[in-house]
Steps between C-alpha positions, in 0.01 A plus 500: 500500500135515601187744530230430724108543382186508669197464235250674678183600424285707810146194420449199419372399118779668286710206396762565763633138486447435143679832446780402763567148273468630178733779563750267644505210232551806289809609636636169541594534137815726619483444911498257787156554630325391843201540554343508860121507618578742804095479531418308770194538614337440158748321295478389133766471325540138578164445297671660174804292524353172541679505827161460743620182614847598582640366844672801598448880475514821646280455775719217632810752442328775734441299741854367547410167385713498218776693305367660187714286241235253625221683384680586174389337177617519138213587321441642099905636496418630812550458874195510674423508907105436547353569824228272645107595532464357814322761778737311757768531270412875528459531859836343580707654254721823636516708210848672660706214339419611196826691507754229487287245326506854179849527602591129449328521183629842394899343491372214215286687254523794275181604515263431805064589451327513824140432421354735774125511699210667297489701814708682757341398859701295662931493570516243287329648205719833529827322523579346145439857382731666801802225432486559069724758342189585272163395447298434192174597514177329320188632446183557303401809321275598777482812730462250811771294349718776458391658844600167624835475385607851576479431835733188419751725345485741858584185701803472293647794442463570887719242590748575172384254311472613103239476265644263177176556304176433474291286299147496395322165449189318425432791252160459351432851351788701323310859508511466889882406509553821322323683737630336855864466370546871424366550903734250613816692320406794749448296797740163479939566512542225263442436178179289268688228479242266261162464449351158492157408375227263665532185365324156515864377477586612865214333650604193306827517560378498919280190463814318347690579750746700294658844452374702193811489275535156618104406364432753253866609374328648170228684661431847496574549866784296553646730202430813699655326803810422292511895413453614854800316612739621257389856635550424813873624541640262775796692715743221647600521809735335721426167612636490858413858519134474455479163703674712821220754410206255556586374757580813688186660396219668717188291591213750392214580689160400424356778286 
């Protein structure tokens, strides 16, 4: 079995990749979980994991330099592909192989998070979101936010891919959740899936060089992160079915 997300989020500064880890430590506790950093023009996740240093990662993959098992590393219960940070890196990467490297991945994990580009300008931003069965989308109880992320969930759905939920984070005042969450009921297929607070404990947890739950596993947030996942009703699929699926799938236009 296995379900494909993209953790999207439409801008930068919501806590995408933060939000991507946390929610995957959290379902190791019942699944096989990989997590990917499909973005590769600004890349991060390798600075949460402690993996900066790491020899080989997706960049390397993409640009047919290496098979993906190479860029794989066991990380926090977790398998975890990086990708580099490097603008050449970048440059020489083809975003296209995306598909097998997902569909390699897809026939070895239970559960695989895409951590997606902030925004949707380029093939290779557009593509973790057009190869997932379902996208989780983060954001902040903002009108721009939420005008951002819409247009995340129109991407999606346009090229079949469903909305899982979506989940608003670095919270800082509950009277405006209220207000933007019963807006985003009208406007957004999926469901609230969590609400997570800001926290000095994220930002620590980032200097470290560690997840949230793996840092702060008593903190507020990494609670609320805990919650969100056990909402988050993961649909298994077949393996070999899904892999055939990514790597048949349609290159997207630039948007």
């Amino acid at each position: 079995m296995v379900e494909a997300f993209a953790v999207a989020s439409g801008k930068g500064g919501t806590g995408k990749t933060t939000s991507t880890l946390a929610l995957g430590m959290a379902l190791t506790e019942e699944y096989d979980v990989t997590v990917v950093d499909a973005d590769t023009g600004m890349a991060n996740l390798l600075f949460h994991t402690g993996l900066a240093d790491a020899d080989t990662t997706l960049h390397d993959v993409l640009r047919n330099d290496a098979p993906v098992s190479e860029a794989t590393y066991d990380r926090f219960g977790m398998r975890v592909v990086p990708c580099g940070t490097s603008l050449a890196g970048f440059r020489d990467a083809d975003p296209t192989r995306l598909r097998n490297a997902v569909a390699t991945l897809a026939s070895e994990t239970d559960v695989l998070l895409l951590d997606s580009a902030a925004a949707l300008g380029s093939k290779s931003a557009v593509l973790p979101i057009v190869l997932a069965d379902r996208v989780v989308i983060i954001l902040q109880p903002t009108i721009p936010s939420l005008s951002d992320a819409l247009k995340v969930q129109e991407y999606a759905t346009s090229y079949g891919t469903g909305v899982a939920g979506i989940l608003f984070n670095r919270v800082q005042d509950d009277d405006a959740i209220d207000t933007i969450e019963s807006k985003a009921k009208r406007y957004f297929d999926g469901p609230t899936i969590g609400t997570v607070p800001e926290s000095d404990s994220a930002r620590a947890a980032r200097r470290a060089s560690e997840p949230l739950l793996a840092h702060a596993p008593d903190s507020v947030p990494a609670s609320a992160y805990r919650d969100a996942a056990q909402t988050l009703d993961v649909q298994a699929g077949d393996s070999d079915a899904v892999a055939d699926r990514f790597r048949s799938a349609v290159i997207p236009e630039t948007p």
